[in-house]
Each structure stands twice: as C-alpha cells, then as structure tokens.
PDB file of C-alpha atoms and ligand atoms in Angstrom:
ATOM      1  CA  MET A 225       4.688 -22.412   5.457  1.00  0.00           C
ATOM      2  CA  LYS A 226       5.873 -20.286   8.369  1.00  0.00           C
ATOM      3  CA  ASP A 227       6.420 -23.443  10.465  1.00  0.00           C
ATOM      4  CA  ASN A 228       8.726 -24.904   7.800  1.00  0.00           C
ATOM      5  CA  GLU A 229      10.659 -21.652   7.581  1.00  0.00           C
ATOM      6  CA  ARG A 230      10.959 -21.450  11.355  1.00  0.00           C
ATOM      7  CA  GLN A 231      12.267 -25.029  11.565  1.00  0.00           C
ATOM      8  CA  ALA A 232      14.824 -24.485   8.790  1.00  0.00           C
ATOM      9  CA  ILE A 233      16.089 -21.324  10.517  1.00  0.00           C
ATOM     10  CA  GLU A 234      16.238 -23.000  13.917  1.00  0.00           C
ATOM     11  CA  ALA A 235      18.242 -25.886  12.428  1.00  0.00           C
ATOM     12  CA  LEU A 236      20.663 -23.460  10.756  1.00  0.00           C
ATOM     13  CA  LEU A 237      21.170 -21.509  13.989  1.00  0.00           C
ATOM     14  CA  ALA A 238      21.633 -24.690  16.030  1.00  0.00           C
ATOM     15  CA  ARG A 239      24.242 -25.982  13.554  1.00  0.00           C
ATOM     16  CA  HIS A 240      26.224 -22.764  14.101  1.00  0.00           C
ATOM     17  CA  GLY A 241      25.675 -22.790  17.878  1.00  0.00           C
ATOM     18  CA  PHE A 242      24.028 -19.350  17.618  1.00  0.00           C
ATOM     19  CA  ARG A 243      22.311 -17.803  20.647  1.00  0.00           C
ATOM     20  CA  PHE A 244      19.973 -14.811  20.387  1.00  0.00           C
ATOM     21  CA  SER A 245      21.057 -11.654  22.158  1.00  0.00           C
ATOM     22  CA  LYS A 246      18.337  -9.439  23.611  1.00  0.00           C
ATOM     23  CA  SER A 247      20.722  -6.524  24.085  1.00  0.00           C
ATOM     24  CA  LYS A 248      21.491  -6.580  20.351  1.00  0.00           C
ATOM     25  CA  GLY A 249      17.771  -6.390  19.537  1.00  0.00           C
ATOM     26  CA  GLN A 250      17.814  -9.705  17.698  1.00  0.00           C
ATOM     27  CA  ASN A 251      14.409 -10.694  16.324  1.00  0.00           C
ATOM     28  CA  PHE A 252      14.838 -12.399  12.973  1.00  0.00           C
ATOM     29  CA  LEU A 253      12.140 -12.428  10.300  1.00  0.00           C
ATOM     30  CA  ILE A 254      10.849 -15.926   9.529  1.00  0.00           C
ATOM     31  CA  ASP A 255       7.951 -15.134   7.189  1.00  0.00           C
ATOM     32  CA  ARG A 256       9.469 -14.614   3.739  1.00  0.00           C
ATOM     33  CA  ALA A 257       6.554 -12.490   2.582  1.00  0.00           C
ATOM     34  CA  VAL A 258       7.562  -9.763   5.067  1.00  0.00           C
ATOM     35  CA  PRO A 259      11.152  -9.074   3.890  1.00  0.00           C
ATOM     36  CA  ARG A 260       9.836  -9.224   0.342  1.00  0.00           C
ATOM     37  CA  ALA A 261       7.267  -6.527   1.118  1.00  0.00           C
ATOM     38  CA  ILE A 262       9.860  -4.387   2.951  1.00  0.00           C
ATOM     39  CA  ALA A 263      12.295  -4.591   0.023  1.00  0.00           C
ATOM     40  CA  GLU A 264       9.441  -3.678  -2.351  1.00  0.00           C
ATOM     41  CA  ALA A 265       8.501  -0.703  -0.164  1.00  0.00           C
ATOM     42  CA  SER A 266      12.132   0.499  -0.198  1.00  0.00           C
ATOM     43  CA  GLY A 267      11.967   0.994  -3.967  1.00  0.00           C
ATOM     44  CA  ALA A 268      15.480  -0.523  -4.250  1.00  0.00           C
ATOM     45  CA  ASP A 269      16.354  -1.180  -7.883  1.00  0.00           C
ATOM     46  CA  GLY A 270      19.355  -1.670 -10.162  1.00  0.00           C
ATOM     47  CA  ARG A 271      20.537   1.938  -9.639  1.00  0.00           C
ATOM     48  CA  CYS A 272      20.541   1.656  -5.849  1.00  0.00           C
ATOM     49  CA  GLY A 273      23.258   0.900  -3.338  1.00  0.00           C
ATOM     50  CA  VAL A 274      21.587  -0.258  -0.136  1.00  0.00           C
ATOM     51  CA  LEU A 275      22.922   0.165   3.376  1.00  0.00           C
ATOM     52  CA  GLU A 276      21.333  -2.538   5.528  1.00  0.00           C
ATOM     53  CA  ILE A 277      21.746  -2.344   9.281  1.00  0.00           C
ATOM     54  CA  GLY A 278      21.788  -5.664  11.124  1.00  0.00           C
ATOM     55  CA  PRO A 279      21.381  -8.320   8.417  1.00  0.00           C
ATOM     56  CA  GLY A 280      20.992 -11.101  10.999  1.00  0.00           C
ATOM     57  CA  ILE A 281      21.016 -14.291   8.928  1.00  0.00           C
ATOM     58  CA  GLY A 282      20.041 -12.479   5.745  1.00  0.00           C
ATOM     59  CA  ALA A 283      16.231 -12.682   5.453  1.00  0.00           C
ATOM     60  CA  LEU A 284      15.952  -9.092   4.183  1.00  0.00           C
ATOM     61  CA  SER A 285      19.434  -9.077   2.590  1.00  0.00           C
ATOM     62  CA  HIS A 286      18.235 -11.744   0.134  1.00  0.00           C
ATOM     63  CA  GLU A 287      15.357  -9.668  -1.109  1.00  0.00           C
ATOM     64  CA  LEU A 288      17.510  -6.534  -1.325  1.00  0.00           C
ATOM     65  CA  CYS A 289      20.291  -8.282  -3.272  1.00  0.00           C
ATOM     66  CA  ARG A 290      17.714  -9.493  -5.794  1.00  0.00           C
ATOM     67  CA  ARG A 291      16.693  -5.898  -6.502  1.00  0.00           C
ATOM     68  CA  ALA A 292      19.652  -3.563  -5.861  1.00  0.00           C
ATOM     69  CA  ALA A 293      23.051  -3.154  -7.530  1.00  0.00           C
ATOM     70  CA  LYS A 294      24.817  -3.627  -4.204  1.00  0.00           C
ATOM     71  CA  VAL A 295      23.957  -4.264  -0.546  1.00  0.00           C
ATOM     72  CA  VAL A 296      26.376  -3.339   2.232  1.00  0.00           C
ATOM     73  CA  ALA A 297      25.233  -4.778   5.549  1.00  0.00           C
ATOM     74  CA  VAL A 298      26.625  -3.545   8.858  1.00  0.00           C
ATOM     75  CA  GLU A 299      26.427  -6.213  11.566  1.00  0.00           C
ATOM     76  CA  LEU A 300      27.556  -5.873  15.169  1.00  0.00           C
ATOM     77  CA  ASP A 301      27.377  -9.559  16.156  1.00  0.00           C
ATOM     78  CA  THR A 302      30.562 -11.354  15.051  1.00  0.00           C
ATOM     79  CA  ALA A 303      28.731 -14.704  15.295  1.00  0.00           C
ATOM     80  CA  LEU A 304      26.614 -13.782  12.246  1.00  0.00           C
ATOM     81  CA  PRO A 305      29.057 -13.260   9.312  1.00  0.00           C
ATOM     82  CA  PRO A 306      29.916 -17.009   9.156  1.00  0.00           C
ATOM     83  CA  ILE A 307      26.192 -17.813   8.932  1.00  0.00           C
ATOM     84  CA  LEU A 308      25.712 -15.079   6.314  1.00  0.00           C
ATOM     85  CA  ALA A 309      28.576 -16.543   4.282  1.00  0.00           C
ATOM     86  CA  GLU A 310      26.406 -19.641   3.983  1.00  0.00           C
ATOM     87  CA  THR A 311      22.967 -18.071   3.520  1.00  0.00           C
ATOM     88  CA  MET A 312      24.144 -15.339   1.119  1.00  0.00           C
ATOM     89  CA  SER A 313      26.585 -17.459  -0.899  1.00  0.00           C
ATOM     90  CA  GLY A 314      24.479 -17.101  -4.050  1.00  0.00           C
ATOM     91  CA  PHE A 315      24.943 -13.325  -4.225  1.00  0.00           C
ATOM     92  CA  ASP A 316      28.075 -11.508  -5.349  1.00  0.00           C
ATOM     93  CA  ASN A 317      26.574  -8.046  -4.693  1.00  0.00           C
ATOM     94  CA  PHE A 318      26.485  -8.521  -0.904  1.00  0.00           C
ATOM     95  CA  GLU A 319      29.133  -7.346   1.538  1.00  0.00           C
ATOM     96  CA  VAL A 320      29.153  -7.526   5.335  1.00  0.00           C
ATOM     97  CA  VAL A 321      30.894  -4.891   7.409  1.00  0.00           C
ATOM     98  CA  SER A 322      31.512  -6.072  10.978  1.00  0.00           C
ATOM     99  CA  ALA A 323      30.897  -2.928  13.023  1.00  0.00           C
ATOM    100  CA  ASP A 324      28.625  -0.974  15.333  1.00  0.00           C
ATOM    101  CA  VAL A 325      26.568   1.267  13.042  1.00  0.00           C
ATOM    102  CA  LEU A 326      26.528   3.976  15.725  1.00  0.00           C
ATOM    103  CA  LYS A 327      30.314   4.250  15.561  1.00  0.00           C
ATOM    104  CA  LEU A 328      30.693   4.189  11.767  1.00  0.00           C
ATOM    105  CA  ASP A 329      31.520   7.102   9.500  1.00  0.00           C
ATOM    106  CA  LEU A 330      28.522   6.689   7.179  1.00  0.00           C
ATOM    107  CA  SER A 331      29.683   9.242   4.609  1.00  0.00           C
ATOM    108  CA  ALA A 332      32.962   7.372   4.195  1.00  0.00           C
ATOM    109  CA  LEU A 333      31.104   4.059   3.969  1.00  0.00           C
ATOM    110  CA  VAL A 334      28.803   5.360   1.233  1.00  0.00           C
ATOM    111  CA  ARG A 335      31.743   6.887  -0.651  1.00  0.00           C
ATOM    112  CA  GLU A 336      33.893   3.753  -0.436  1.00  0.00           C
ATOM    113  CA  LYS A 337      31.299   0.996  -0.839  1.00  0.00           C
ATOM    114  CA  LEU A 338      28.356   2.522  -2.717  1.00  0.00           C
ATOM    115  CA  GLY A 339      30.064   5.114  -4.934  1.00  0.00           C
ATOM    116  CA  GLY A 340      28.182   5.924  -8.150  1.00  0.00           C
ATOM    117  CA  LEU A 341      24.942   4.349  -6.874  1.00  0.00           C
ATOM    118  CA  THR A 342      21.841   5.972  -5.369  1.00  0.00           C
ATOM    119  CA  PRO A 343      22.288   5.351  -1.642  1.00  0.00           C
ATOM    120  CA  VAL A 344      19.243   4.172   0.279  1.00  0.00           C
ATOM    121  CA  VAL A 345      18.780   2.492   3.653  1.00  0.00           C
ATOM    122  CA  CYS A 346      16.637  -0.563   4.246  1.00  0.00           C
ATOM    123  CA  ALA A 347      16.658  -2.452   7.535  1.00  0.00           C
ATOM    124  CA  ASN A 348      14.836  -4.364  10.226  1.00  0.00           C
ATOM    125  CA  LEU A 349      16.353  -2.226  12.961  1.00  0.00           C
ATOM    126  CA  PRO A 350      17.409  -3.368  16.431  1.00  0.00           C
ATOM    127  CA  TYR A 351      14.558  -1.634  18.307  1.00  0.00           C
ATOM    128  CA  ASN A 352      16.687  -0.596  21.288  1.00  0.00           C
ATOM    129  CA  ILE A 353      18.711   1.819  19.130  1.00  0.00           C
ATOM    130  CA  THR A 354      15.989   3.097  16.786  1.00  0.00           C
ATOM    131  CA  THR A 355      16.254   6.770  17.795  1.00  0.00           C
ATOM    132  CA  PRO A 356      20.067   7.172  17.645  1.00  0.00           C
ATOM    133  CA  VAL A 357      20.249   5.188  14.394  1.00  0.00           C
ATOM    134  CA  LEU A 358      17.513   7.201  12.668  1.00  0.00           C
ATOM    135  CA  THR A 359      19.069  10.438  13.911  1.00  0.00           C
ATOM    136  CA  LYS A 360      22.443   9.403  12.523  1.00  0.00           C
ATOM    137  CA  LEU A 361      20.982   8.264   9.188  1.00  0.00           C
ATOM    138  CA  VAL A 362      19.108  11.545   8.740  1.00  0.00           C
ATOM    139  CA  GLU A 363      22.028  13.726   9.827  1.00  0.00           C
ATOM    140  CA  ALA A 364      24.401  11.914   7.460  1.00  0.00           C
ATOM    141  CA  LYS A 365      22.496  13.680   4.622  1.00  0.00           C
ATOM    142  CA  ARG A 366      23.688  10.965   2.234  1.00  0.00           C
ATOM    143  CA  PHE A 367      20.615   8.796   1.719  1.00  0.00           C
ATOM    144  CA  GLU A 368      17.720   9.324  -0.633  1.00  0.00           C
ATOM    145  CA  ARG A 369      15.272   7.208   1.371  1.00  0.00           C
ATOM    146  CA  LEU A 370      15.084   5.235   4.621  1.00  0.00           C
ATOM    147  CA  THR A 371      12.800   2.190   4.828  1.00  0.00           C
ATOM    148  CA  VAL A 372      12.885   0.635   8.264  1.00  0.00           C
ATOM    149  CA  LEU A 373      10.973  -1.919  10.272  1.00  0.00           C
ATOM    150  CA  ILE A 374      10.569  -0.465  13.766  1.00  0.00           C
ATOM    151  CA  GLN A 375       8.209  -0.620  16.728  1.00  0.00           C
ATOM    152  CA  ARG A 376       4.732   0.467  15.581  1.00  0.00           C
ATOM    153  CA  GLU A 377       4.381   3.070  18.347  1.00  0.00           C
ATOM    154  CA  VAL A 378       7.632   4.710  17.260  1.00  0.00           C
ATOM    155  CA  ALA A 379       6.525   4.749  13.615  1.00  0.00           C
ATOM    156  CA  GLN A 380       3.239   6.349  14.673  1.00  0.00           C
ATOM    157  CA  ARG A 381       5.127   8.937  16.727  1.00  0.00           C
ATOM    158  CA  LEU A 382       7.338   9.879  13.799  1.00  0.00           C
ATOM    159  CA  CYS A 383       4.313  10.421  11.538  1.00  0.00           C
ATOM    160  CA  ALA A 384       2.159  12.089  14.229  1.00  0.00           C
ATOM    161  CA  LYS A 385       0.368  15.365  13.589  1.00  0.00           C
ATOM    162  CA  PRO A 386       0.543  18.410  15.934  1.00  0.00           C
ATOM    163  CA  GLY A 387      -1.904  18.290  18.821  1.00  0.00           C
ATOM    164  CA  THR A 388      -1.903  14.485  19.143  1.00  0.00           C
ATOM    165  CA  ALA A 389      -0.513  12.574  22.119  1.00  0.00           C
ATOM    166  CA  ALA A 390       2.061  10.824  19.922  1.00  0.00           C
ATOM    167  CA  TYR A 391       3.527  14.098  18.580  1.00  0.00           C
ATOM    168  CA  GLY A 392       6.880  15.101  20.067  1.00  0.00           C
ATOM    169  CA  ALA A 393      10.283  16.649  19.375  1.00  0.00           C
ATOM    170  CA  PHE A 394      11.437  13.605  17.392  1.00  0.00           C
ATOM    171  CA  SER A 395       8.319  13.851  15.168  1.00  0.00           C
ATOM    172  CA  VAL A 396       9.337  17.439  14.368  1.00  0.00           C
ATOM    173  CA  PHE A 397      12.927  16.364  13.672  1.00  0.00           C
ATOM    174  CA  MET A 398      11.840  13.589  11.261  1.00  0.00           C
ATOM    175  CA  GLN A 399       9.175  15.710   9.567  1.00  0.00           C
ATOM    176  CA  TYR A 400      11.587  18.606   9.062  1.00  0.00           C
ATOM    177  CA  TYR A 401      14.245  16.470   7.350  1.00  0.00           C
ATOM    178  CA  THR A 402      12.056  13.765   5.782  1.00  0.00           C
ATOM    179  CA  ALA A 403       8.527  12.957   4.641  1.00  0.00           C
ATOM    180  CA  PRO A 404       7.738   9.944   6.846  1.00  0.00           C
ATOM    181  CA  GLU A 405       4.906   7.525   6.099  1.00  0.00           C
ATOM    182  CA  LEU A 406       3.760   4.337   7.777  1.00  0.00           C
ATOM    183  CA  CYS A 407       3.566   1.626   5.084  1.00  0.00           C
ATOM    184  CA  PHE A 408       2.236  -1.513   6.840  1.00  0.00           C
ATOM    185  CA  GLU A 409       2.259  -3.358  10.140  1.00  0.00           C
ATOM    186  CA  VAL A 410       4.008  -6.625  10.989  1.00  0.00           C
ATOM    187  CA  GLY A 411       2.808  -8.858  13.834  1.00  0.00           C
ATOM    188  CA  PRO A 412       5.068 -10.566  16.405  1.00  0.00           C
ATOM    189  CA  GLU A 413       4.380 -13.990  14.821  1.00  0.00           C
ATOM    190  CA  SER A 414       6.623 -13.064  11.866  1.00  0.00           C
ATOM    191  CA  PHE A 415       9.792 -13.188  14.014  1.00  0.00           C
ATOM    192  CA  ILE A 416      11.910 -15.508  16.143  1.00  0.00           C
ATOM    193  CA  PRO A 417      12.062 -14.856  18.980  1.00  0.00           C
ATOM    194  CA  GLN A 418       8.707 -13.053  18.976  1.00  0.00           C
ATOM    195  CA  PRO A 419       8.914  -9.428  20.152  1.00  0.00           C
ATOM    196  CA  LYS A 420       6.334  -8.242  22.709  1.00  0.00           C
ATOM    197  CA  VAL A 421       5.250  -5.396  20.432  1.00  0.00           C
ATOM    198  CA  THR A 422       3.727  -4.947  16.994  1.00  0.00           C
ATOM    199  CA  SER A 423       6.083  -3.572  14.362  1.00  0.00           C
ATOM    200  CA  ALA A 424       5.580  -1.324  11.368  1.00  0.00           C
ATOM    201  CA  VAL A 425       7.456  -0.341   8.240  1.00  0.00           C
ATOM    202  CA  LEU A 426       8.263   3.343   8.038  1.00  0.00           C
ATOM    203  CA  ARG A 427       9.396   4.892   4.776  1.00  0.00           C
ATOM    204  CA  ALA A 428      10.998   8.323   4.979  1.00  0.00           C
ATOM    205  CA  GLU A 429      12.014  10.163   1.841  1.00  0.00           C
ATOM    206  CA  LEU A 430      14.785  12.664   2.662  1.00  0.00           C
ATOM    207  CA  ARG A 431      13.702  16.173   1.719  1.00  0.00           C
ATOM    208  CA  LYS A 432      15.820  17.997  -0.863  1.00  0.00           C
ATOM    209  CA  THR A 433      14.727  21.347   0.551  1.00  0.00           C
ATOM    210  CA  PRO A 434      13.392  22.002   4.082  1.00  0.00           C
ATOM    211  CA  PRO A 435       9.596  22.392   4.325  1.00  0.00           C
ATOM    212  CA  VAL A 436       9.971  25.709   6.215  1.00  0.00           C
ATOM    213  CA  LYS A 437      12.571  28.486   6.197  1.00  0.00           C
ATOM    214  CA  VAL A 438      14.940  28.193   9.149  1.00  0.00           C
ATOM    215  CA  ALA A 439      18.000  30.452   9.532  1.00  0.00           C
ATOM    216  CA  ASP A 440      19.835  28.302  12.083  1.00  0.00           C
ATOM    217  CA  GLU A 441      18.846  24.621  12.356  1.00  0.00           C
ATOM    218  CA  THR A 442      20.732  24.042  15.622  1.00  0.00           C
ATOM    219  CA  PHE A 443      18.880  26.934  17.237  1.00  0.00           C
ATOM    220  CA  PHE A 444      15.562  25.762  15.688  1.00  0.00           C
ATOM    221  CA  PHE A 445      15.912  22.338  17.332  1.00  0.00           C
ATOM    222  CA  ARG A 446      16.969  23.944  20.632  1.00  0.00           C
ATOM    223  CA  VAL A 447      13.584  25.667  20.555  1.00  0.00           C
ATOM    224  CA  VAL A 448      11.740  22.477  19.560  1.00  0.00           C
ATOM    225  CA  TYR A 449      13.320  20.379  22.336  1.00  0.00           C
ATOM    226  CA  ALA A 450      12.676  23.151  24.888  1.00  0.00           C
ATOM    227  CA  ALA A 451       9.017  23.349  23.787  1.00  0.00           C
ATOM    228  CA  PHE A 452       8.554  19.652  24.611  1.00  0.00           C
ATOM    229  CA  ALA A 453      10.735  19.638  27.755  1.00  0.00           C
ATOM    230  CA  LEU A 454       7.727  19.949  30.084  1.00  0.00           C
ATOM    231  CA  ARG A 455       4.901  18.287  28.186  1.00  0.00           C
ATOM    232  CA  ARG A 456       2.186  18.981  30.748  1.00  0.00           C
ATOM    233  CA  LYS A 457       3.026  22.676  31.039  1.00  0.00           C
ATOM    234  CA  THR A 458       2.353  25.605  28.742  1.00  0.00           C
ATOM    235  CA  LEU A 459       4.780  26.419  25.946  1.00  0.00           C
ATOM    236  CA  VAL A 460       6.000  29.473  27.881  1.00  0.00           C
ATOM    237  CA  ASN A 461       6.797  27.425  31.007  1.00  0.00           C
ATOM    238  CA  SER A 462       8.480  24.742  28.944  1.00  0.00           C
ATOM    239  CA  LEU A 463      10.575  27.323  27.059  1.00  0.00           C
ATOM    240  CA  MET A 464      11.745  28.665  30.441  1.00  0.00           C
ATOM    241  CA  THR A 465      13.915  25.494  30.738  1.00  0.00           C
ATOM    242  CA  ALA A 466      16.196  26.731  27.952  1.00  0.00           C
ATOM    243  CA  PHE A 467      15.381  30.434  27.523  1.00  0.00           C
ATOM    244  CA  GLY A 468      14.792  31.377  31.175  1.00  0.00           C
ATOM    245  CA  ALA A 469      17.255  34.259  30.910  1.00  0.00           C
ATOM    246  CA  LEU A 470      14.684  36.162  28.818  1.00  0.00           C
ATOM    247  CA  GLY A 471      12.168  36.012  31.686  1.00  0.00           C
ATOM    248  CA  LYS A 472       8.597  34.723  31.637  1.00  0.00           C
ATOM    249  CA  ASP A 473       6.956  38.014  30.607  1.00  0.00           C
ATOM    250  CA  ARG A 474       9.264  38.478  27.651  1.00  0.00           C
ATOM    251  CA  LEU A 475       8.755  34.856  26.590  1.00  0.00           C
ATOM    252  CA  THR A 476       4.991  35.333  26.796  1.00  0.00           C
ATOM    253  CA  ASP A 477       5.243  38.449  24.586  1.00  0.00           C
ATOM    254  CA  ILE A 478       7.352  36.543  22.061  1.00  0.00           C
ATOM    255  CA  VAL A 479       4.892  33.613  21.945  1.00  0.00           C
ATOM    256  CA  VAL A 480       1.960  36.028  21.462  1.00  0.00           C
ATOM    257  CA  SER A 481       3.879  38.020  18.804  1.00  0.00           C
ATOM    258  CA  CYS A 482       4.059  34.765  16.806  1.00  0.00           C
ATOM    259  CA  GLY A 483       0.244  34.661  16.666  1.00  0.00           C
ATOM    260  CA  LEU A 484       0.018  31.984  19.382  1.00  0.00           C
ATOM    261  CA  ASP A 485      -2.133  31.917  22.488  1.00  0.00           C
ATOM    262  CA  ALA A 486      -0.192  32.737  25.683  1.00  0.00           C
ATOM    263  CA  SER A 487      -1.393  29.475  27.248  1.00  0.00           C
ATOM    264  CA  VAL A 488      -0.734  27.225  24.226  1.00  0.00           C
ATOM    265  CA  ARG A 489       1.169  23.963  24.746  1.00  0.00           C
ATOM    266  CA  GLY A 490       4.228  23.058  22.703  1.00  0.00           C
ATOM    267  CA  GLU A 491       2.591  19.975  21.211  1.00  0.00           C
ATOM    268  CA  ARG A 492       0.113  22.204  19.306  1.00  0.00           C
ATOM    269  CA  LEU A 493       2.831  23.770  17.139  1.00  0.00           C
ATOM    270  CA  GLY A 494       3.529  22.618  13.614  1.00  0.00           C
ATOM    271  CA  LEU A 495       6.727  23.220  11.625  1.00  0.00           C
ATOM    272  CA  GLU A 496       5.590  26.690  10.456  1.00  0.00           C
ATOM    273  CA  GLU A 497       4.888  27.839  14.007  1.00  0.00           C
ATOM    274  CA  PHE A 498       8.147  26.451  15.336  1.00  0.00           C
ATOM    275  CA  ALA A 499      10.030  28.249  12.553  1.00  0.00           C
ATOM    276  CA  ARG A 500       8.298  31.542  13.426  1.00  0.00           C
ATOM    277  CA  LEU A 501       8.949  31.055  17.143  1.00  0.00           C
ATOM    278  CA  ALA A 502      12.628  30.169  16.570  1.00  0.00           C
ATOM    279  CA  ALA A 503      13.117  33.304  14.440  1.00  0.00           C
ATOM    280  CA  ALA A 504      11.541  35.497  17.145  1.00  0.00           C
ATOM    281  CA  LEU A 505      13.549  33.893  19.972  1.00  0.00           C
ATOM    282  CA  ARG A 506      16.771  34.160  17.982  1.00  0.00           C
ATOM    283  CA  GLU A 507      16.162  37.858  17.476  1.00  0.00           C
ATOM    284  CA  ALA A 508      15.337  38.325  21.163  1.00  0.00           C
ATOM    285  CA  GLU A 509      18.512  36.556  22.244  1.00  0.00           C
ATOM    286  CA  GLY A 510      20.499  38.770  19.881  1.00  0.00           C
TER     287      GLY A 510
HETATM  288  N1  SAM B  43      17.704  -8.248   9.321  1.00  0.00           N
HETATM  289  C1  SAM B  43      17.500  -9.431  10.136  1.00  0.00           C
HETATM  290  C2  SAM B  43      16.092  -9.929   9.958  1.00  0.00           C
HETATM  291  O1  SAM B  43      15.240  -9.113   9.556  1.00  0.00           O
HETATM  292  O2  SAM B  43      15.822 -11.092  10.206  1.00  0.00           O
HETATM  293  C3  SAM B  43      17.822  -9.179  11.606  1.00  0.00           C
HETATM  294  C4  SAM B  43      17.162  -7.984  12.255  1.00  0.00           C
HETATM  295  S1  SAM B  43      17.385  -7.903  14.001  1.00  0.00           S
HETATM  296  C5  SAM B  43      15.919  -7.014  14.454  1.00  0.00           C
HETATM  297  C6  SAM B  43      18.614  -6.628  14.274  1.00  0.00           C
HETATM  298  C7  SAM B  43      20.024  -6.953  13.813  1.00  0.00           C
HETATM  299  O3  SAM B  43      20.856  -5.826  14.108  1.00  0.00           O
HETATM  300  C8  SAM B  43      20.691  -8.139  14.502  1.00  0.00           C
HETATM  301  O4  SAM B  43      21.326  -8.925  13.546  1.00  0.00           O
HETATM  302  C9  SAM B  43      21.714  -7.499  15.461  1.00  0.00           C
HETATM  303  O5  SAM B  43      22.826  -8.323  15.739  1.00  0.00           O
HETATM  304  C10 SAM B  43      22.093  -6.245  14.671  1.00  0.00           C
HETATM  305  N2  SAM B  43      22.600  -5.131  15.492  1.00  0.00           N
HETATM  306  C11 SAM B  43      22.261  -4.791  16.765  1.00  0.00           C
HETATM  307  N3  SAM B  43      22.889  -3.673  17.158  1.00  0.00           N
HETATM  308  C12 SAM B  43      23.657  -3.272  16.095  1.00  0.00           C
HETATM  309  C13 SAM B  43      24.568  -2.181  15.897  1.00  0.00           C
HETATM  310  N4  SAM B  43      24.791  -1.276  16.855  1.00  0.00           N
HETATM  311  N5  SAM B  43      25.200  -2.086  14.694  1.00  0.00           N
HETATM  312  C14 SAM B  43      24.969  -3.016  13.716  1.00  0.00           C
HETATM  313  N6  SAM B  43      24.132  -4.064  13.864  1.00  0.00           N
HETATM  314  C15 SAM B  43      23.471  -4.201  15.023  1.00  0.00           C
END
C-alpha cells in the first residue's frame, strides 16, 4: 500500500519538476493512515477553521478538509501551490496563502479567513522552525488547540516533568500556556524523503486560565530562562546571569525564602515554584 502511494507521489512530483528542499524542512507524508490519525487527533469538525502550516502536496490538508468547515494553509514554497491546485481540486473549503508563517500576522489571518469559526492549528511542521512556530502560535492567543507532528525528542521535552533531563525553559513555557500531551509516534518510513529522526504528534490545548498566579508574565519567563541558563550549576548560580545585581547572598536568601534548598538546580522547579520565585525576585528588585 505504502509503495503504491510513494510511487504515485513521486510521479506527481516528477511531472511538476518538484525538488525537495532540506532548508524548508520538506518531508511529505506518504502513508495515508498517518494524516488521517493526525486529523482525528486534532478534533477538527464542522465548527472549526483550521490553520495548517506547510501543506506540502496536501496529504494532511485532505483529511482536514473532510472534517473542518475551512482549512487555510500557509506555504512558503511557491513551487507547491500549482501542485496543490491539482491535488486539492475536489475541495472548495481549502485556501492556500503563499507566505512565511513566521512573518505573518496570525490574528489578522484568523480574523480575515476563519472568522466565526473555532480556530485550531493542525500541521506536519517543518522541524527546523518548530520552536519559533510553536512560540508564535501560543503567543497569538487565538487558537483553541494545536496538533502538530514534530520531532519526538521535542515533543517529549515539551511534555517533560520537573527533574527530568528533558525538562527545560520551553517545557515551562508550553506547560504554562497549554496542556501538552504526546498522542502517538510516527516512524521515518511514513515520509519521503525519510527524516533521520522519529516523529510524534503533540496535542496542546490552550489554557483559558493560567495554571498558576503570575503578576507579570514577562518577568516570570525572565526568571524561568535565567534558571535554565546554566543547566549544570545551582539555581542561585544560574540566576546570577540575569539577577546578578542582587548579589549571590541575597539570591540565596530569596531561593530559601521560597521553601527551596539553597543548592537546588533550576530543573527541579515546577510551575508553582517558579511562580513563587518570580514573585519574590520581583519584590526584591522593587
Ligand atoms: N503537510 C505536508 C505533509 O505532511 O506531507 C508537508 C509537511 S513538510 C514537513 C513541511 C512543509 O512546510 C513544507 O511544505 C515546506 O515547504 C513548508 N514550510 C517550510 N517552512 C515554512 C514557513 N516558514 N512557512 C510556511 N511553510 C513552510
């Protein structure tokens, strides 16, 4: 089955003289069961307007258009819209926007193209821009849910618990704004060309209210990023990179006043502890 699908896709691409671009993170899905499962996991239905990033030749777009009211797909590669015009000709609820997703005003896009619908994101992301894209999608505060196929290690990092090697500042960012969960894994054999890594589908429901009380989110994340700045050092030493003006003794007192051990490492702290630490540091900085 997969061989037939691969041959049909290769013939289509050859007919259009298409060449894969590594820098655009192009790995197209060839196993139809995978886009079907991703679209299912996204929960897209007749009330939803889907933003797809990087439709490629439309493997996932197909499955999304069968479920959602509308699919708007942002594609950077100008060689792909002519192929999509062919592969997506049976759907009148599909629209391609030729653009770099990182440069788009997503709020305007949602307002103009998906007005009146529940906006969700579903995509097989170009892996080289996973972090900036996810950051932008979360910060847009427009989407109800993000369902993305990404590198498995990244998905594991985003879902990681405090105290594990995979846990980092971006885990805190995602877990503060969303409830991320790893849905299922996808092997390299499901793509052409085959990526070197295993992939995984991450579903992240955007939180309506933050899981912890934070007075100033910008300051909170300044603390989080400082706590992970020197991973092998103690929290106090790592905090010195951004809050050095307070001095090491004062920082130690602040860490201890939050109920933490003076020699604790940043990676041990959960959202509650970071919120407490940020409040104490904010007060100390005046
Ligand atoms: N959705 C298709 C599939 O599953 O077969 C293709 C996924 S492929 C991993 C990533 C897609 O994102 C490619 O079509 C690539 O051209 C597109 N892309 C890469 N960088 C982009 C960017 N900055 N903005 C929009 N699309 C981008």
